[in-house]
């Protein structure tokens, strides 16, 4: 995937401690010698330590220092903070970089990728939506699907351009967020439309796509001509923990629900499960699940924010938004490349481009969701497969098309005996970060948003979907445990994704969950409607009594 992140090559994680600064390790600022920002930051890094820093004692009690030394340390800290803030804003404004005009910025954005030719599908998709008789529902869905491809590619390119102005740490966070923008827009619109069952399947589909298919494809393609690629061991270990707690947050409500007494299971004349007399499937149980899910949402949000703070400002002095001296060499090299790269777009134009792209994506995703029901009914595709596989593929379509063309081009060049670009020994695995953000940030956000708009989004997931997540988490953590990957491990990830897609094609979903996710309306009303359809008015009255008897 073109937007997957670079991970480092060292075998030891950064310890976050601040050793005595070394100028060879802390050159920051902008490319080129003699620039004011470099001189200023080198001055900060090379300033003489305060007496308390040289004392070597464990306790550094400012109150024990003379009054003038306390003022000196406070003044140094204040000046450092001001200088760092100035450096950040200078970099964001593009100081020291080549000025890119508005016309040149627009031209570079338009020709940034060949997939931008599909931008013509955007107005056609809008016409198909507003003039239903012009195109069929299948054609409208296909056009909206195709229109999102160049928008996804624009997120990637715009995010990489902003990384030049923001630096590696904030740039990575922005790129990850933008790469999740399409999926987040789809999820929010599904929530607003009360498509909760499809929403849950899509959430699981997005996570396994970013855990299995995208990194698997990257490892498979990147490792095809090198013995092995390496990952940043420190980030990999942290990702294991974050990914695990995200999956466990879904395991607890599902296990809680599975452990409760279901009572006798009844079946109607069609052989389908009936919940008329169920002591479990009712509004009371859903209310308890909602309370649990909303509490989990806030906890997961705190975990994600804490992890971003830790990565952006690790323990130690003067570490905020800095590449630490003892990190792997590839991390330093990536930051140096960002400082030396010349932007193809000015920062204001880039921000405007991303804002417009977000708006276009939201509207097009809205049209896509509105056409889903017709396509699903006429195609006969199971809802589970629709959410697990088809909708998440939208986010991979742009990068997948680029990767496919590159693969074909490389194959042809190899057959013709021409020189082929040898991939880096540095593995690119930002997709795993995408899964973590979607699990720890966007999923809790959807729970809270559903609370605000009255959609009962709960973290009670389908047993089959939960098993998929646990398996994907286990496999990814096991493969990346040694911080090294190769093409065979990439093949394993892709193969497991293919197994999931195959099994999901035949899966019809968990009946209990479909009733528990009734929206709009109550569980009691859903059971009443089901019973009325199966057994007439008498069955409906019995269903109401059975449900309300538990309140």
Coordinates of N, CA, C and O in Angstrom, one line a residue, residues 385-547:
X385 N -21.4 -10.7 4.3 CA -20.3 -10.6 3.3 C -20.2 -9.1 2.8 O -19.2 -8.6 2.5
X386 N -21.4 -8.5 2.7 CA -21.5 -7.1 2.2 C -20.7 -6.2 3.1 O -20.0 -5.3 2.6
X387 N -20.9 -6.4 4.4 CA -20.2 -5.5 5.4 C -18.8 -5.9 5.6 O -17.9 -5.0 5.8
X388 N -18.5 -7.2 5.7 CA -17.2 -7.7 6.1 C -16.2 -7.5 4.9 O -15.0 -7.1 5.2
X389 N -16.6 -7.6 3.7 CA -15.7 -7.7 2.6 C -15.9 -6.5 1.6 O -15.0 -5.8 1.3
X390 N -17.1 -6.4 1.1 CA -17.3 -5.4 0.0 C -17.1 -4.0 0.4 O -16.3 -3.2 -0.3
X391 N -17.8 -3.5 1.4 CA -17.7 -2.1 1.8 C -16.3 -1.7 2.2 O -15.8 -0.6 1.8
X392 N -15.6 -2.5 3.0 CA -14.2 -2.1 3.4 C -13.2 -2.0 2.2 O -12.3 -1.3 2.3
X393 N -13.5 -2.8 1.2 CA -12.6 -2.8 0.0 C -12.6 -1.4 -0.6 O -11.6 -1.1 -1.3
X394 N -13.6 -0.6 -0.4 CA -13.6 0.8 -1.0 C -12.4 1.5 -0.6 O -11.7 2.2 -1.4
X395 N -11.9 1.3 0.7 CA -10.7 2.1 1.2 C -9.5 1.5 0.6 O -8.4 2.2 0.6
X396 N -9.5 0.3 0.1 CA -8.3 -0.3 -0.5 C -8.3 -0.2 -2.0 O -7.2 -0.6 -2.6
X397 N -9.3 0.2 -2.6 CA -9.4 0.2 -4.0 C -8.4 1.0 -4.7 O -7.7 0.6 -5.7
X398 N -8.1 2.3 -4.2 CA -7.2 3.1 -4.9 C -5.7 2.5 -4.8 O -5.0 2.4 -5.8
X399 N -5.3 2.2 -3.5 CA -4.0 1.6 -3.4 C -3.9 0.3 -4.0 O -2.8 -0.1 -4.6
X400 N -5.0 -0.5 -4.0 CA -4.9 -1.8 -4.7 C -4.7 -1.7 -6.2 O -4.0 -2.5 -6.8
X401 N -5.4 -0.7 -6.8 CA -5.2 -0.5 -8.2 C -3.8 -0.1 -8.6 O -3.2 -0.5 -9.5
X402 N -3.2 0.8 -7.8 CA -1.9 1.3 -8.0 C -0.9 0.1 -7.8 O 0.0 -0.1 -8.6
X403 N -1.1 -0.7 -6.8 CA -0.2 -1.8 -6.5 C -0.3 -2.8 -7.6 O 0.7 -3.4 -8.0
X404 N -1.5 -3.1 -8.1 CA -1.7 -4.0 -9.2 C -1.0 -3.6 -10.5 O -0.3 -4.4 -11.1
X405 N -1.1 -2.3 -10.8 CA -0.4 -1.8 -12.0 C 1.1 -1.9 -11.8 O 1.9 -2.2 -12.7
X406 N 1.6 -1.5 -10.6 CA 3.0 -1.6 -10.3 C 3.5 -3.1 -10.5 O 4.6 -3.3 -11.0
X407 N 2.7 -4.0 -10.0 CA 3.1 -5.4 -10.0 C 3.2 -5.9 -11.5 O 4.1 -6.6 -11.9
X408 N 2.2 -5.5 -12.3 CA 2.2 -5.9 -13.7 C 3.4 -5.3 -14.4 O 4.1 -5.9 -15.2
X409 N 3.7 -4.0 -14.1 CA 4.8 -3.3 -14.7 C 6.1 -4.0 -14.3 O 7.0 -4.2 -15.2
X410 N 6.3 -4.3 -13.0 CA 7.5 -5.0 -12.6 C 7.7 -6.3 -13.3 O 8.8 -6.7 -13.6
X411 N 6.6 -7.1 -13.4 CA 6.6 -8.4 -14.1 C 7.1 -8.3 -15.5 O 7.9 -9.0 -16.0
X412 N 6.5 -7.3 -16.2 CA 6.9 -7.1 -17.6 C 8.4 -6.7 -17.7 O 9.1 -7.2 -18.6
X413 N 8.8 -5.8 -16.8 CA 10.2 -5.4 -16.9 C 11.2 -6.6 -16.6 O 12.2 -6.7 -17.1
X414 N 10.7 -7.4 -15.6 CA 11.5 -8.6 -15.3 C 11.6 -9.6 -16.5 O 12.7 -10.1 -16.8
X415 N 10.5 -9.8 -17.2 CA 10.5 -10.6 -18.4 C 11.4 -10.1 -19.5 O 12.1 -10.8 -20.2
X416 N 11.4 -8.7 -19.6 CA 12.2 -8.1 -20.7 C 13.6 -7.9 -20.3 O 14.5 -7.4 -21.1
X417 N 14.0 -8.3 -19.0 CA 15.3 -8.2 -18.6 C 15.8 -6.8 -18.2 O 17.0 -6.5 -18.1
X418 N 14.8 -5.9 -17.9 CA 15.2 -4.6 -17.5 C 15.3 -4.5 -16.0 O 14.9 -5.3 -15.3
X419 N 15.9 -3.4 -15.6 CA 16.2 -3.2 -14.2 C 14.9 -2.9 -13.4 O 14.1 -2.2 -13.8
X420 N 14.8 -3.6 -12.3 CA 13.6 -3.5 -11.4 C 14.0 -2.8 -10.1 O 15.1 -3.1 -9.6
X421 N 13.2 -2.0 -9.7 CA 13.4 -1.3 -8.4 C 13.4 -2.3 -7.3 O 12.5 -3.0 -7.0
X422 N 14.6 -2.4 -6.5 CA 14.7 -3.3 -5.4 C 14.0 -2.7 -4.2 O 14.4 -1.6 -3.8
X423 N 13.1 -3.4 -3.6 CA 12.4 -2.8 -2.4 C 13.3 -2.6 -1.3 O 14.3 -3.2 -1.1
X424 N 13.0 -1.7 -0.4 CA 13.7 -1.4 0.8 C 13.6 -2.5 1.8 O 12.7 -3.3 1.8
X425 N 14.7 -2.7 2.6 CA 14.6 -3.7 3.7 C 13.7 -3.2 4.8 O 13.5 -3.9 5.8
X426 N 13.2 -2.0 4.7 CA 12.3 -1.4 5.7 C 10.9 -1.8 5.4 O 10.4 -1.4 4.4
X427 N 10.2 -2.5 6.3 CA 8.9 -2.9 6.1 C 7.9 -1.7 6.2 O 8.2 -0.9 7.1
X428 N 6.9 -1.7 5.5 CA 5.9 -0.6 5.5 C 4.6 -1.2 6.1 O 3.9 -2.0 5.4
X429 N 4.2 -0.8 7.3 CA 3.1 -1.4 8.0 C 2.2 -0.4 8.7 O 1.8 -0.7 9.8
X430 N 2.0 0.7 8.1 CA 1.1 1.7 8.7 C -0.3 1.2 8.8 O -1.1 1.7 9.6
X431 N -0.7 0.2 8.0 CA -2.1 -0.3 8.0 C -2.5 -0.8 9.4 O -3.6 -0.8 9.8
X432 N -1.5 -1.4 10.1 CA -1.8 -1.9 11.4 C -2.1 -0.7 12.3 O -3.0 -0.8 13.2
X433 N -1.5 0.4 12.1 CA -1.9 1.6 12.9 C -3.3 2.1 12.6 O -4.0 2.6 13.4
X434 N -3.7 1.9 11.3 CA -5.0 2.2 10.9 C -6.1 1.4 11.7 O -7.1 1.9 12.1
X435 N -5.8 0.1 11.8 CA -6.7 -0.8 12.6 C -6.8 -0.3 14.0 O -7.8 -0.3 14.6
X436 N -5.6 0.0 14.6 CA -5.6 0.5 16.0 C -6.4 1.7 16.2 O -7.2 1.8 17.1
X437 N -6.3 2.7 15.3 CA -7.0 3.9 15.4 C -8.5 3.7 15.2 O -9.4 4.2 16.0
X438 N -8.9 2.8 14.3 CA -10.3 2.5 14.1 C -10.9 1.8 15.3 O -12.1 2.0 15.6
X439 N -10.1 0.9 15.9 CA -10.6 0.2 17.1 C -10.7 1.0 18.3 O -11.7 0.9 19.0
X440 N -9.7 1.8 18.6 CA -9.6 2.5 19.8 C -10.2 4.0 19.8 O -10.4 4.6 20.8
X441 N -10.4 4.5 18.6 CA -10.9 5.8 18.5 C -12.3 5.9 17.7 O -13.2 6.4 18.3
X442 N -12.3 5.4 16.5 CA -13.5 5.6 15.7 C -14.6 4.7 16.2 O -15.8 5.1 16.2
X443 N -14.3 3.5 16.6 CA -15.4 2.6 17.1 C -16.0 3.2 18.4 O -17.3 3.3 18.5
X444 N -15.2 3.7 19.4 CA -15.8 4.3 20.6 C -16.6 5.6 20.2 O -17.6 5.9 20.8
X445 N -16.0 6.3 19.2 CA -16.7 7.6 18.7 C -18.1 7.2 18.2 O -19.1 8.0 18.4
X446 N -18.2 6.1 17.5 CA -19.5 5.7 16.9 C -20.5 5.4 18.0 O -21.7 5.7 17.9
X447 N -20.0 4.8 19.1 CA -20.9 4.4 20.3 C -21.4 5.7 20.9 O -22.6 5.8 21.2
X448 N -20.5 6.7 21.1 CA -20.9 7.9 21.7 C -21.8 8.7 20.8 O -22.8 9.3 21.2
X449 N -21.5 8.8 19.5 CA -22.4 9.5 18.5 C -23.8 8.8 18.5 O -24.8 9.5 18.4
X450 N -23.8 7.5 18.5 CA -25.1 6.8 18.5 C -25.9 7.2 19.8 O -27.1 7.3 19.7
X451 N -25.2 7.3 20.9 CA -25.9 7.8 22.2 C -26.5 9.2 22.0 O -27.6 9.4 22.4
X452 N -25.8 10.0 21.3 CA -26.3 11.4 21.1 C -27.5 11.5 20.2 O -28.4 12.3 20.4
X453 N -27.5 10.7 19.1 CA -28.5 10.8 18.1 C -29.6 9.7 18.3 O -30.6 9.6 17.5
X454 N -29.5 8.9 19.3 CA -30.6 7.9 19.6 C -30.5 6.6 18.9 O -31.5 5.9 18.8
X455 N -29.3 6.3 18.4 CA -29.1 5.0 17.7 C -28.3 4.0 18.7 O -27.2 4.4 19.1
X456 N -29.0 2.9 19.1 CA -28.4 2.0 20.1 C -27.2 1.2 19.6 O -27.3 0.0 19.5
X457 N -26.1 1.9 19.4 CA -24.9 1.2 18.9 C -24.2 0.6 20.2 O -23.8 1.2 21.1
X458 N -24.1 -0.8 20.2 CA -23.5 -1.5 21.3 C -22.3 -2.3 20.8 O -22.1 -2.5 19.6
X459 N -21.4 -2.6 21.8 CA -20.2 -3.4 21.5 C -20.5 -4.9 21.6 O -19.5 -5.6 21.8
X460 N -21.7 -5.3 21.5 CA -22.1 -6.7 21.5 C -22.0 -7.1 20.0 O -22.9 -6.8 19.2
X461 N -21.0 -7.9 19.6 CA -20.7 -8.2 18.2 C -21.1 -9.7 18.0 O -21.2 -10.5 18.9
X462 N -21.3 -10.0 16.8 CA -21.6 -11.4 16.3 C -20.4 -12.3 16.8 O -19.3 -12.0 16.7
X463 N -20.8 -13.5 17.2 CA -19.8 -14.5 17.7 C -18.8 -14.8 16.5 O -17.6 -14.9 16.8
X464 N -19.3 -15.0 15.3 CA -18.4 -15.3 14.2 C -17.4 -14.1 13.9 O -16.2 -14.3 13.7
X465 N -17.9 -12.9 14.0 CA -17.1 -11.7 13.8 C -16.0 -11.6 14.9 O -14.9 -11.2 14.6
X466 N -16.4 -11.9 16.1 CA -15.5 -11.8 17.2 C -14.4 -12.9 17.0 O -13.2 -12.6 17.3
X467 N -14.7 -14.1 16.6 CA -13.7 -15.1 16.3 C -12.8 -14.7 15.2 O -11.5 -14.9 15.3
X468 N -13.3 -14.0 14.2 CA -12.4 -13.5 13.2 C -11.4 -12.5 13.7 O -10.2 -12.5 13.4
X469 N -11.9 -11.6 14.5 CA -11.0 -10.5 15.1 C -9.9 -11.2 16.0 O -8.8 -10.8 15.9
X470 N -10.3 -12.1 16.8 CA -9.4 -12.8 17.7 C -8.3 -13.5 16.9 O -7.1 -13.4 17.2
X471 N -8.7 -14.2 15.9 CA -7.8 -14.9 15.0 C -6.8 -14.0 14.3 O -5.6 -14.2 14.2
X472 N -7.4 -12.9 13.7 CA -6.5 -11.9 13.0 C -5.5 -11.2 14.0 O -4.3 -11.1 13.6
X473 N -6.0 -10.9 15.2 CA -5.1 -10.3 16.2 C -4.0 -11.2 16.6 O -2.8 -10.9 16.6
X474 N -4.3 -12.5 16.8 CA -3.3 -13.5 17.2 C -2.3 -13.7 16.1 O -1.1 -13.7 16.3
X475 N -2.8 -13.8 14.8 CA -1.9 -14.0 13.7 C -0.9 -12.9 13.5 O 0.3 -13.1 13.3
X476 N -1.5 -11.7 13.5 CA -0.6 -10.5 13.3 C 0.4 -10.3 14.4 O 1.6 -10.0 14.1
X477 N 0.0 -10.5 15.6 CA 0.9 -10.3 16.7 C 2.0 -11.4 16.7 O 3.2 -11.1 17.0
X478 N 1.6 -12.6 16.2 CA 2.6 -13.7 16.2 C 3.6 -13.4 15.0 O 4.8 -13.6 15.2
X479 N 3.1 -13.0 13.9 CA 4.0 -12.7 12.7 C 5.0 -11.6 13.0 O 6.1 -11.6 12.6
X480 N 4.5 -10.5 13.6 CA 5.3 -9.3 13.8 C 6.0 -9.4 15.2 O 6.7 -8.4 15.5
X481 N 6.0 -10.5 15.9 CA 6.6 -10.5 17.3 C 8.1 -10.3 17.2 O 8.7 -9.7 18.1
X482 N 8.8 -10.8 16.2 CA 10.2 -10.7 16.1 C 10.6 -9.4 15.3 O 11.8 -9.2 15.0
X483 N 9.7 -8.6 15.0 CA 9.9 -7.3 14.3 C 10.5 -7.5 12.9 O 11.3 -6.6 12.4
X484 N 10.3 -8.7 12.3 CA 10.8 -9.0 11.0 C 9.7 -9.6 10.2 O 8.9 -10.4 10.7
X485 N 9.7 -9.4 8.9 CA 8.7 -10.0 8.0 C 9.4 -10.5 6.7 O 10.5 -10.0 6.4
X486 N 8.7 -11.3 6.0 CA 9.1 -11.8 4.7 C 7.9 -12.1 3.8 O 6.8 -12.0 4.3
X487 N 8.1 -12.4 2.6 CA 7.0 -12.6 1.7 C 6.1 -13.7 2.0 O 4.9 -13.7 1.7
X488 N 6.7 -14.8 2.7 CA 5.9 -15.9 3.0 C 4.9 -15.5 4.1 O 3.7 -15.9 4.1
X489 N 5.3 -14.7 5.1 CA 4.4 -14.2 6.1 C 3.3 -13.3 5.5 O 2.2 -13.3 6.0
X490 N 3.7 -12.5 4.5 CA 2.7 -11.8 3.8 C 1.7 -12.7 3.1 O 0.5 -12.4 3.2
X491 N 2.1 -13.7 2.6 CA 1.2 -14.7 1.9 C 0.3 -15.3 2.9 O -0.9 -15.6 2.6
X492 N 0.8 -15.6 4.1 CA -0.1 -16.2 5.2 C -1.2 -15.2 5.6 O -2.3 -15.6 5.7
X493 N -0.9 -13.9 5.7 CA -1.9 -12.9 6.1 C -3.0 -12.8 5.0 O -4.2 -12.8 5.3
X494 N -2.5 -12.8 3.7 CA -3.5 -12.7 2.6 C -4.3 -14.0 2.5 O -5.6 -13.9 2.3
X495 N -3.7 -15.1 2.8 CA -4.5 -16.4 2.7 C -5.5 -16.4 3.8 O -6.7 -16.9 3.5
X496 N -5.2 -16.0 5.0 CA -6.2 -16.0 6.1 C -7.4 -15.1 5.7 O -8.5 -15.4 6.0
X497 N -7.1 -13.9 5.1 CA -8.1 -13.0 4.7 C -9.0 -13.7 3.6 O -10.3 -13.5 3.7
X498 N -8.4 -14.4 2.7 CA -9.2 -15.2 1.7 C -10.1 -16.2 2.4 O -11.2 -16.4 1.9
X499 N -9.6 -16.9 3.4 CA -10.4 -17.8 4.1 C -11.6 -17.2 4.8 O -12.8 -17.7 4.8
X500 N -11.4 -16.0 5.4 CA -12.5 -15.2 6.0 C -13.5 -14.9 5.0 O -14.8 -15.0 5.2
X501 N -13.1 -14.4 3.8 CA -14.0 -13.9 2.7 C -14.8 -15.1 2.2 O -16.0 -15.0 2.0
X502 N -14.2 -16.3 2.1 CA -14.9 -17.5 1.7 C -16.0 -17.9 2.7 O -17.1 -18.2 2.3
X503 N -15.6 -18.0 3.9 CA -16.6 -18.4 5.0 C -17.7 -17.4 5.2 O -18.9 -17.8 5.4
X504 N -17.4 -16.1 5.0 CA -18.4 -15.1 5.2 C -19.5 -15.1 4.1 O -20.6 -14.6 4.3
X505 N -19.1 -15.6 3.0 CA -20.0 -15.6 1.8 C -21.3 -16.5 2.2 O -22.4 -16.2 1.7
X506 N -21.1 -17.5 3.0 CA -22.1 -18.4 3.4 C -22.8 -18.1 4.7 O -23.7 -18.8 5.1
X507 N -22.3 -17.1 5.4 CA -22.8 -16.9 6.8 C -23.9 -15.9 6.8 O -23.9 -14.8 6.1
X508 N -25.0 -16.2 7.5 CA -26.2 -15.4 7.4 C -26.4 -14.5 8.6 O -27.3 -13.7 8.7
X509 N -25.5 -14.7 9.6 CA -25.5 -13.8 10.8 C -26.2 -14.4 12.0 O -26.9 -15.4 11.9
X510 N -26.0 -13.8 13.1 CA -26.6 -14.3 14.4 C -28.0 -13.8 14.6 O -28.1 -12.5 14.7
X511 N -29.0 -14.6 14.7 CA -30.4 -14.1 14.8 C -30.6 -13.2 16.0 O -31.3 -12.2 16.0
X512 N -30.1 -13.6 17.2 CA -30.3 -12.8 18.4 C -29.7 -11.4 18.2 O -30.4 -10.4 18.7
X513 N -28.6 -11.2 17.6 CA -28.0 -9.9 17.5 C -28.8 -9.0 16.6 O -28.9 -7.8 16.8
X514 N -29.4 -9.6 15.5 CA -30.2 -8.8 14.6 C -31.4 -8.2 15.4 O -31.7 -7.0 15.1
X515 N -32.0 -8.9 16.4 CA -33.1 -8.3 17.1 C -32.5 -7.3 18.1 O -33.1 -6.2 18.3
X516 N -31.4 -7.6 18.8 CA -30.8 -6.7 19.7 C -30.4 -5.3 19.1 O -30.3 -4.3 19.8
X517 N -30.1 -5.4 17.8 CA -29.7 -4.1 17.1 C -30.8 -3.5 16.4 O -30.6 -2.7 15.4
X518 N -32.0 -3.8 16.7 CA -33.2 -3.1 16.1 C -33.1 -1.6 16.2 O -32.9 -1.0 17.3
X519 N -33.2 -0.9 15.1 CA -33.1 0.5 15.0 C -33.8 1.0 13.7 O -33.5 0.5 12.7
X520 N -34.7 2.0 13.8 CA -35.3 2.5 15.1 C -36.3 1.6 15.7 O -36.7 0.7 15.1
X521 N -36.6 1.9 17.0 CA -37.6 1.1 17.7 C -37.0 0.3 18.8 O -35.8 0.3 19.0
X522 N -37.8 -0.4 19.5 CA -37.4 -1.2 20.6 C -37.3 -2.7 20.3 O -37.8 -3.1 19.2
X523 N -36.6 -3.4 21.1 CA -36.5 -4.9 21.0 C -37.9 -5.5 21.1 O -38.3 -6.4 20.3
X524 N -38.7 -5.0 22.0 CA -40.1 -5.5 22.2 C -40.9 -5.4 20.9 O -41.6 -6.3 20.5
X525 N -40.8 -4.2 20.2 CA -41.5 -4.0 19.0 C -41.0 -4.9 17.9 O -41.8 -5.4 17.1
X526 N -39.7 -5.1 17.9 CA -39.2 -6.0 16.9 C -39.7 -7.5 17.1 O -40.1 -8.2 16.1
X527 N -39.7 -7.9 18.3 CA -40.2 -9.3 18.6 C -41.7 -9.3 18.3 O -42.2 -10.3 17.7
X528 N -42.5 -8.3 18.6 CA -43.9 -8.3 18.3 C -44.1 -8.4 16.8 O -45.0 -9.1 16.4
X529 N -43.4 -7.6 16.1 CA -43.5 -7.6 14.6 C -43.2 -9.0 14.1 O -43.9 -9.5 13.2
X530 N -42.1 -9.6 14.6 CA -41.7 -10.9 14.1 C -42.8 -12.0 14.4 O -43.2 -12.8 13.6
X531 N -43.3 -11.9 15.7 CA -44.3 -12.9 16.1 C -45.6 -12.7 15.4 O -46.3 -13.6 15.0
X532 N -46.0 -11.4 15.1 CA -47.2 -11.1 14.3 C -47.1 -11.7 12.9 O -48.1 -12.2 12.4
X533 N -46.0 -11.6 12.3 CA -45.8 -12.1 11.0 C -45.8 -13.6 10.9 O -46.3 -14.2 9.9
X534 N -45.4 -14.2 12.0 CA -45.4 -15.7 12.0 C -46.6 -16.3 12.6 O -47.1 -17.4 12.1
X535 N -47.3 -15.7 13.6 CA -48.4 -16.4 14.2 C -49.6 -15.6 14.4 O -50.5 -16.0 15.1
X536 N -49.7 -14.4 13.8 CA -50.9 -13.6 13.9 C -51.0 -12.8 15.1 O -50.0 -12.7 15.9
X537 N -52.2 -12.3 15.4 CA -52.3 -11.4 16.6 C -52.1 -12.1 17.9 O -51.5 -11.5 18.8
X538 N -52.5 -13.3 18.0 CA -52.3 -14.0 19.3 C -50.9 -14.2 19.7 O -50.4 -13.9 20.8
X539 N -50.1 -14.5 18.6 CA -48.6 -14.7 18.9 C -48.0 -13.4 19.2 O -47.1 -13.3 20.1
X540 N -48.5 -12.3 18.6 CA -47.9 -11.0 18.9 C -48.2 -10.5 20.3 O -47.3 -10.0 21.0
X541 N -49.4 -10.8 20.8 CA -49.7 -10.4 22.2 C -48.9 -11.2 23.2 O -48.4 -10.7 24.2
X542 N -48.7 -12.5 22.9 CA -47.8 -13.3 23.8 C -46.4 -12.8 23.8 O -45.8 -12.9 24.8
X543 N -45.9 -12.3 22.6 CA -44.6 -11.8 22.6 C -44.4 -10.6 23.5 O -43.5 -10.5 24.2
X544 N -45.4 -9.7 23.4 CA -45.3 -8.5 24.2 C -45.3 -8.9 25.7 O -44.5 -8.3 26.5
X545 N -46.2 -9.8 26.1 CA -46.2 -10.2 27.5 C -44.9 -10.8 28.0 O -44.4 -10.6 29.0
X546 N -44.4 -11.6 27.1 CA -43.1 -12.3 27.4 C -42.0 -11.3 27.6 O -41.2 -11.5 28.5
X547 N -41.9 -10.3 26.8 CA -40.9 -9.3 26.8 C -41.0 -8.4 28.0 O -40.1 -8.2 28.8

